[in-house]
Coordinates of C-alpha atoms in Angstrom, one line a residue:
X99 CA -195.6 -52.6 -33.2
X100 CA -195.5 -52.8 -29.4
X101 CA -196.1 -49.7 -27.3
X102 CA -192.5 -50.1 -26.0
X103 CA -191.0 -49.8 -29.4
X104 CA -193.3 -46.9 -30.2
X105 CA -192.4 -44.9 -27.1
X106 CA -188.6 -45.8 -27.0
X107 CA -187.6 -43.2 -29.6
X108 CA -189.5 -40.5 -27.7
X109 CA -187.7 -41.4 -24.5
X110 CA -184.4 -41.5 -26.3
X111 CA -184.9 -38.1 -27.7
X112 CA -185.6 -36.7 -24.3
X113 CA -182.5 -38.3 -22.8
X114 CA -180.3 -36.9 -25.6
X115 CA -181.7 -33.4 -25.0
X116 CA -181.2 -33.7 -21.2
X117 CA -177.7 -35.1 -21.6
X118 CA -176.8 -32.2 -24.0
X119 CA -177.8 -29.8 -21.3
X120 CA -175.7 -31.6 -18.7
X121 CA -172.6 -31.9 -20.9
X122 CA -172.7 -28.1 -21.5
X123 CA -173.4 -27.1 -17.9
X124 CA -170.9 -26.0 -15.4
X125 CA -170.8 -25.0 -11.7
X126 CA -174.1 -24.5 -10.0
X127 CA -176.2 -25.4 -13.1
X128 CA -174.3 -28.7 -13.4
X129 CA -175.0 -29.7 -9.8
X130 CA -178.7 -28.6 -10.3
X131 CA -179.1 -30.9 -13.3
X132 CA -177.3 -33.7 -11.6
X133 CA -179.8 -33.5 -8.7
X134 CA -182.6 -34.0 -11.1
X135 CA -181.1 -37.4 -12.1
X136 CA -181.0 -38.6 -8.5
X137 CA -184.7 -39.3 -8.4
X138 CA -184.6 -42.0 -11.2
X139 CA -181.3 -43.2 -9.8
X140 CA -182.8 -43.9 -6.4
X141 CA -185.8 -45.6 -8.1
X142 CA -183.5 -47.8 -10.1
X143 CA -181.5 -49.0 -7.1
X144 CA -184.7 -49.6 -5.0
X145 CA -186.4 -51.5 -7.8
X146 CA -183.4 -53.7 -8.3
X147 CA -183.1 -54.4 -4.6
X148 CA -186.8 -55.4 -4.6
X149 CA -186.2 -57.6 -7.6
X150 CA -183.3 -59.4 -5.8
X151 CA -185.4 -59.9 -2.7
X152 CA -188.4 -61.3 -4.5
X153 CA -186.7 -63.8 -6.8
X154 CA -183.8 -66.3 -7.0
X155 CA -183.7 -66.0 -10.8
X156 CA -180.8 -63.9 -12.1
X157 CA -182.9 -63.4 -15.3
X158 CA -185.5 -61.4 -13.4
X159 CA -182.8 -59.1 -12.0
X160 CA -181.3 -58.7 -15.5
X161 CA -184.8 -57.8 -16.8
X162 CA -185.2 -55.2 -14.0
X163 CA -181.8 -53.7 -15.1
X164 CA -182.9 -53.5 -18.7
X165 CA -186.1 -51.7 -17.6
X166 CA -184.3 -49.2 -15.4
X167 CA -184.5 -45.5 -16.2
X168 CA -181.5 -44.5 -18.3
X169 CA -181.6 -41.0 -16.8
X170 CA -180.7 -42.5 -13.5
X171 CA -178.0 -44.8 -14.9
X172 CA -174.9 -45.6 -13.0
X173 CA -171.8 -47.2 -14.6
X174 CA -171.6 -50.2 -12.3
X175 CA -175.3 -50.9 -12.1
X176 CA -175.0 -54.2 -13.9
X177 CA -172.8 -55.6 -11.1
X178 CA -175.8 -55.9 -8.9
X179 CA -176.6 -59.2 -10.6
X180 CA -173.7 -60.7 -8.6
X181 CA -175.4 -60.1 -5.3
X182 CA -177.2 -63.0 -3.6
X183 CA -180.5 -62.8 -1.8
X184 CA -179.6 -62.8 1.9
X185 CA -180.2 -61.1 5.2
X186 CA -177.3 -58.7 4.8
X187 CA -177.9 -58.0 1.2
X188 CA -178.3 -54.2 1.6
X189 CA -175.2 -54.0 3.8
X190 CA -173.1 -55.7 1.1
X191 CA -174.7 -53.7 -1.6
X192 CA -174.0 -50.5 0.2
X193 CA -170.4 -51.3 1.0
X194 CA -169.6 -52.5 -2.5
X195 CA -171.7 -50.3 -4.8
X196 CA -174.0 -47.6 -3.3
X197 CA -171.2 -46.0 -1.2
X198 CA -169.6 -44.6 -4.4
X199 CA -172.9 -43.2 -5.9
X200 CA -174.1 -39.6 -5.5
X201 CA -177.2 -40.8 -3.7
X202 CA -175.3 -42.7 -1.0
X203 CA -175.9 -39.9 1.5
X204 CA -179.6 -40.5 1.3
X205 CA -179.1 -44.2 2.1
X206 CA -177.0 -43.1 5.1
X207 CA -179.8 -40.9 6.3
X208 CA -182.2 -43.8 6.1
X209 CA -180.1 -46.5 7.6
X210 CA -178.3 -44.6 10.3
X211 CA -180.8 -42.0 11.7
X212 CA -179.4 -42.2 15.2
X213 CA -175.8 -41.5 14.2
X214 CA -174.9 -37.9 14.1
X215 CA -171.3 -37.6 12.8
X216 CA -169.8 -39.0 9.7
X217 CA -167.0 -40.7 11.7
X218 CA -169.7 -42.6 13.7
X219 CA -171.4 -43.7 10.5
X220 CA -168.2 -45.0 8.9
X221 CA -167.3 -47.0 12.0
X222 CA -170.7 -48.5 12.8
X223 CA -171.3 -51.3 10.3
X224 CA -173.2 -53.1 13.0
X225 CA -175.8 -50.4 13.0
X226 CA -176.2 -50.6 9.3
X227 CA -176.7 -54.3 9.4
X228 CA -179.3 -53.9 12.2
X229 CA -181.3 -51.5 10.1
X230 CA -181.1 -53.4 6.8
X231 CA -182.3 -56.7 8.2
X232 CA -185.6 -55.1 9.2
X233 CA -186.2 -52.8 6.3
X234 CA -189.5 -52.4 4.5
X235 CA -188.4 -51.7 1.0
X236 CA -191.4 -49.6 -0.1
X237 CA -191.0 -47.4 3.0
X238 CA -187.3 -47.2 2.2
X239 CA -188.0 -45.9 -1.3
X240 CA -190.4 -43.2 0.0
X241 CA -187.9 -42.1 2.7
X242 CA -185.1 -41.8 0.2
X243 CA -187.2 -39.7 -2.1
X244 CA -188.2 -37.5 0.8
X245 CA -184.6 -36.9 1.8
X246 CA -183.8 -36.0 -1.8
X247 CA -186.7 -33.6 -2.0
X248 CA -185.6 -31.9 1.2
X249 CA -182.0 -31.7 -0.1
X250 CA -183.1 -30.2 -3.4
X251 CA -185.2 -27.6 -1.5
X252 CA -182.2 -26.6 0.6
X253 CA -179.9 -26.4 -2.4
X254 CA -182.4 -24.3 -4.3
X255 CA -182.5 -21.9 -1.3
X256 CA -178.7 -21.7 -1.4
X257 CA -178.8 -20.7 -5.1
X258 CA -181.2 -17.9 -4.2
X259 CA -182.6 -15.3 -6.6
X260 CA -185.3 -16.2 -9.1
X261 CA -184.3 -19.8 -9.1
X262 CA -185.3 -20.0 -5.4
X263 CA -188.6 -18.2 -6.0
X264 CA -189.5 -20.6 -8.8
X265 CA -188.2 -23.8 -7.2
X266 CA -189.7 -23.0 -3.8
X267 CA -193.2 -23.1 -5.4
X268 CA -192.5 -26.2 -7.4
X269 CA -190.9 -28.2 -4.6
X270 CA -193.5 -27.2 -2.1
X271 CA -196.1 -28.4 -4.5
X272 CA -194.2 -31.7 -4.8
X273 CA -193.9 -32.0 -1.1
X274 CA -197.6 -31.4 -0.6
X275 CA -198.4 -33.9 -3.3
X276 CA -196.1 -36.5 -1.7
X277 CA -197.8 -35.9 1.7
X278 CA -201.2 -36.6 0.3
X279 CA -200.2 -39.5 -1.9
X280 CA -198.4 -41.2 1.0
X281 CA -201.5 -40.9 3.1
X282 CA -203.8 -42.2 0.3
X283 CA -201.5 -45.1 -0.6
X284 CA -201.3 -46.1 3.1
X285 CA -205.0 -46.9 3.2
X286 CA -205.5 -50.7 3.4
X287 CA -201.8 -51.2 4.5
X288 CA -200.2 -51.7 7.9
X289 CA -199.2 -48.0 7.8
X290 CA -202.9 -47.1 8.2
X291 CA -203.2 -48.7 11.6
X292 CA -204.1 -45.9 14.1
X293 CA -201.0 -46.4 16.2
X294 CA -198.7 -45.9 13.2
X295 CA -200.2 -42.6 11.9
X296 CA -198.4 -40.3 14.2
X297 CA -194.9 -41.7 13.8
X298 CA -194.3 -44.1 10.9
X299 CA -196.6 -42.6 8.4
X300 CA -195.8 -39.0 9.4
X301 CA -192.1 -39.8 9.1
X302 CA -192.6 -40.2 5.3
X303 CA -194.0 -36.6 5.0
X304 CA -191.5 -34.0 3.8
X305 CA -190.5 -31.4 6.4
X306 CA -191.6 -28.4 4.3
X307 CA -194.5 -27.4 2.0
X308 CA -197.8 -25.6 2.6
X309 CA -199.2 -28.6 4.4
X310 CA -196.3 -28.6 6.8
X311 CA -196.8 -28.7 9.7
X312 CA -200.6 -28.0 10.3
X313 CA -201.9 -30.0 7.4
X314 CA -199.7 -33.0 8.2
X315 CA -200.8 -32.9 11.8
X316 CA -204.4 -33.3 10.6
X317 CA -203.4 -36.3 8.5
X318 CA -201.3 -38.0 11.2
X319 CA -203.6 -37.1 14.2
X320 CA -202.8 -35.3 17.4
X321 CA -203.6 -36.0 21.1
X322 CA -206.7 -38.1 21.3
X323 CA -207.7 -37.3 17.7
X324 CA -206.8 -40.2 15.4
X325 CA -205.2 -39.6 12.0
X326 CA -207.0 -39.9 8.6
X327 CA -207.7 -43.5 7.8
X328 CA -209.9 -43.4 4.7
X329 CA -210.5 -41.2 1.6
X330 CA -213.9 -39.9 2.8
X331 CA -212.4 -38.6 6.1
X332 CA -209.5 -37.1 4.1
X333 CA -211.9 -35.1 1.9
X334 CA -214.0 -34.0 4.9
X335 CA -211.0 -32.8 6.9
X336 CA -209.8 -30.7 4.0
X337 CA -213.2 -29.5 2.6
X338 CA -213.6 -26.5 4.9
X339 CA -209.9 -25.5 4.8
X340 CA -208.2 -23.3 2.3
X341 CA -205.4 -25.8 1.5
X342 CA -203.9 -27.2 -1.6
X343 CA -205.8 -30.1 -3.2
X344 CA -208.9 -29.4 -1.1
X345 CA -211.1 -29.6 -4.2
X346 CA -209.4 -32.6 -5.7
X347 CA -209.8 -34.5 -2.5
X348 CA -213.6 -34.3 -2.8
X349 CA -213.6 -36.6 -5.8
X350 CA -212.1 -40.0 -5.0
X351 CA -213.0 -41.5 -8.4
X352 CA -211.0 -38.8 -10.3
X353 CA -208.3 -38.2 -7.6
X354 CA -205.3 -39.6 -9.6
X355 CA -206.2 -37.8 -12.8
X356 CA -206.9 -34.6 -10.8
X357 CA -203.5 -34.7 -9.2
X358 CA -201.8 -35.2 -12.6
X359 CA -203.7 -32.2 -14.0
X360 CA -202.7 -30.1 -11.1
X361 CA -199.0 -31.1 -11.5
X362 CA -199.0 -30.3 -15.2
X363 CA -200.4 -26.8 -14.5
X364 CA -197.8 -26.2 -11.7
X365 CA -194.8 -27.3 -13.8
X366 CA -195.9 -25.1 -16.7
X367 CA -195.3 -22.2 -14.3
X368 CA -191.7 -23.2 -14.2
X369 CA -191.2 -21.6 -17.6
X370 CA -192.3 -18.2 -16.4
X371 CA -189.7 -15.6 -15.6
X372 CA -186.1 -15.6 -16.8
X373 CA -182.5 -16.3 -15.7
X374 CA -183.3 -19.2 -13.4
X375 CA -182.8 -22.9 -13.3
X376 CA -186.3 -23.9 -12.4
X377 CA -187.2 -24.3 -16.0
X378 CA -185.0 -27.3 -16.3
X379 CA -186.7 -29.0 -13.4
X380 CA -190.1 -28.2 -15.0
X381 CA -188.8 -29.5 -18.3
X382 CA -188.0 -32.8 -16.8
X383 CA -191.3 -33.2 -14.9
X384 CA -193.4 -32.2 -17.9
X385 CA -191.4 -34.6 -20.2
X386 CA -192.3 -37.4 -17.7
X387 CA -196.0 -36.5 -18.0
X388 CA -195.7 -36.3 -21.8
X389 CA -194.0 -39.8 -22.0
X390 CA -196.7 -41.2 -19.8
X391 CA -199.3 -39.7 -22.1
X392 CA -197.7 -41.3 -25.2
X393 CA -197.5 -44.7 -23.6
X394 CA -201.2 -44.5 -22.7
X395 CA -202.1 -43.5 -26.2
X396 CA -199.9 -46.2 -27.8
X397 CA -201.5 -48.8 -25.4
X398 CA -205.0 -47.6 -26.3
X399 CA -204.6 -47.9 -30.0
X400 CA -202.6 -51.1 -30.0
X401 CA -205.1 -53.1 -28.0
X402 CA -208.5 -54.3 -29.3
X403 CA -211.0 -52.1 -27.5
X404 CA -214.4 -50.7 -28.0
X405 CA -214.9 -47.1 -29.0
X406 CA -216.3 -46.3 -25.6
X407 CA -213.3 -47.9 -23.9
X408 CA -210.9 -45.9 -26.0
X409 CA -212.7 -42.6 -25.3
X410 CA -212.5 -43.4 -21.5
X411 CA -208.8 -44.1 -21.8
X412 CA -208.0 -41.0 -23.8
X413 CA -209.7 -38.9 -21.1
X414 CA -206.8 -40.0 -18.8
X415 CA -204.3 -38.2 -21.0
X416 CA -203.0 -35.2 -19.1
X417 CA -203.1 -31.9 -21.0
X418 CA -199.9 -29.8 -21.0
X419 CA -199.9 -26.0 -21.2
X420 CA -203.6 -25.9 -21.1
X421 CA -205.2 -22.5 -21.2

């Protein structure tokens, strides 16, 4: 049995549970749960756009649709197959499909940063075409997720009460994690060039969190001081400072696993307290970790490996609700 067939029922069960919550939610809670689905929806659209850009084969795009996250499903997603690979692909896609989705405002933020009013945005198709012809799709995906994270942060603050207290901590953790991951993932790419630290890479950092703004300034550089350009420098800069992830950043080999462990511990806190919506966000995030664990386990036992290799892989399983 393939790992996909083994993990599919687990994913289906989670989707049924989450959809049950959404169907029975109203008002503020309904909006809150809808915003959780925006992350996979943005990922779905971006992955499909990348698939169209990379291939001329419709079958590859259809495959990408089949592999899209059902939690971020959109009724007309299949119509993306009809779009051709061309310079103004994103323009046509936005005008025909994205504009009617709940995540369209994040695409507007990315494509039209210089336009301030909604009327200007609606009337300036030329500006949209200008931005989409030069877009770097990986950067676009990161920017869209940044805008969503900031929007969720502001919405949680509007809700107030214990929801805000819980979500503030969870979202600031997510913002800090994104800041560090963007920095680490930029190593070895054009974004790691010194003249791009202070603007292009810094632009991907969320505008909140415990690393904002001082920690982000260290990462992006200031004045004559260059930004962080390798993992060793990153660990050195954070070693003497009482900032989040300082310990994890001293161990490059186990960095990814350490970040996952820290995330699991943080989201478990989302179930503390009562009468707040933060538990639903924590539920979603922990389920994603759990599903990843299951896929890793299924992959480990389904492939011919030595006992030593299996032990090493099982060590990558992220514990949940660990004492």
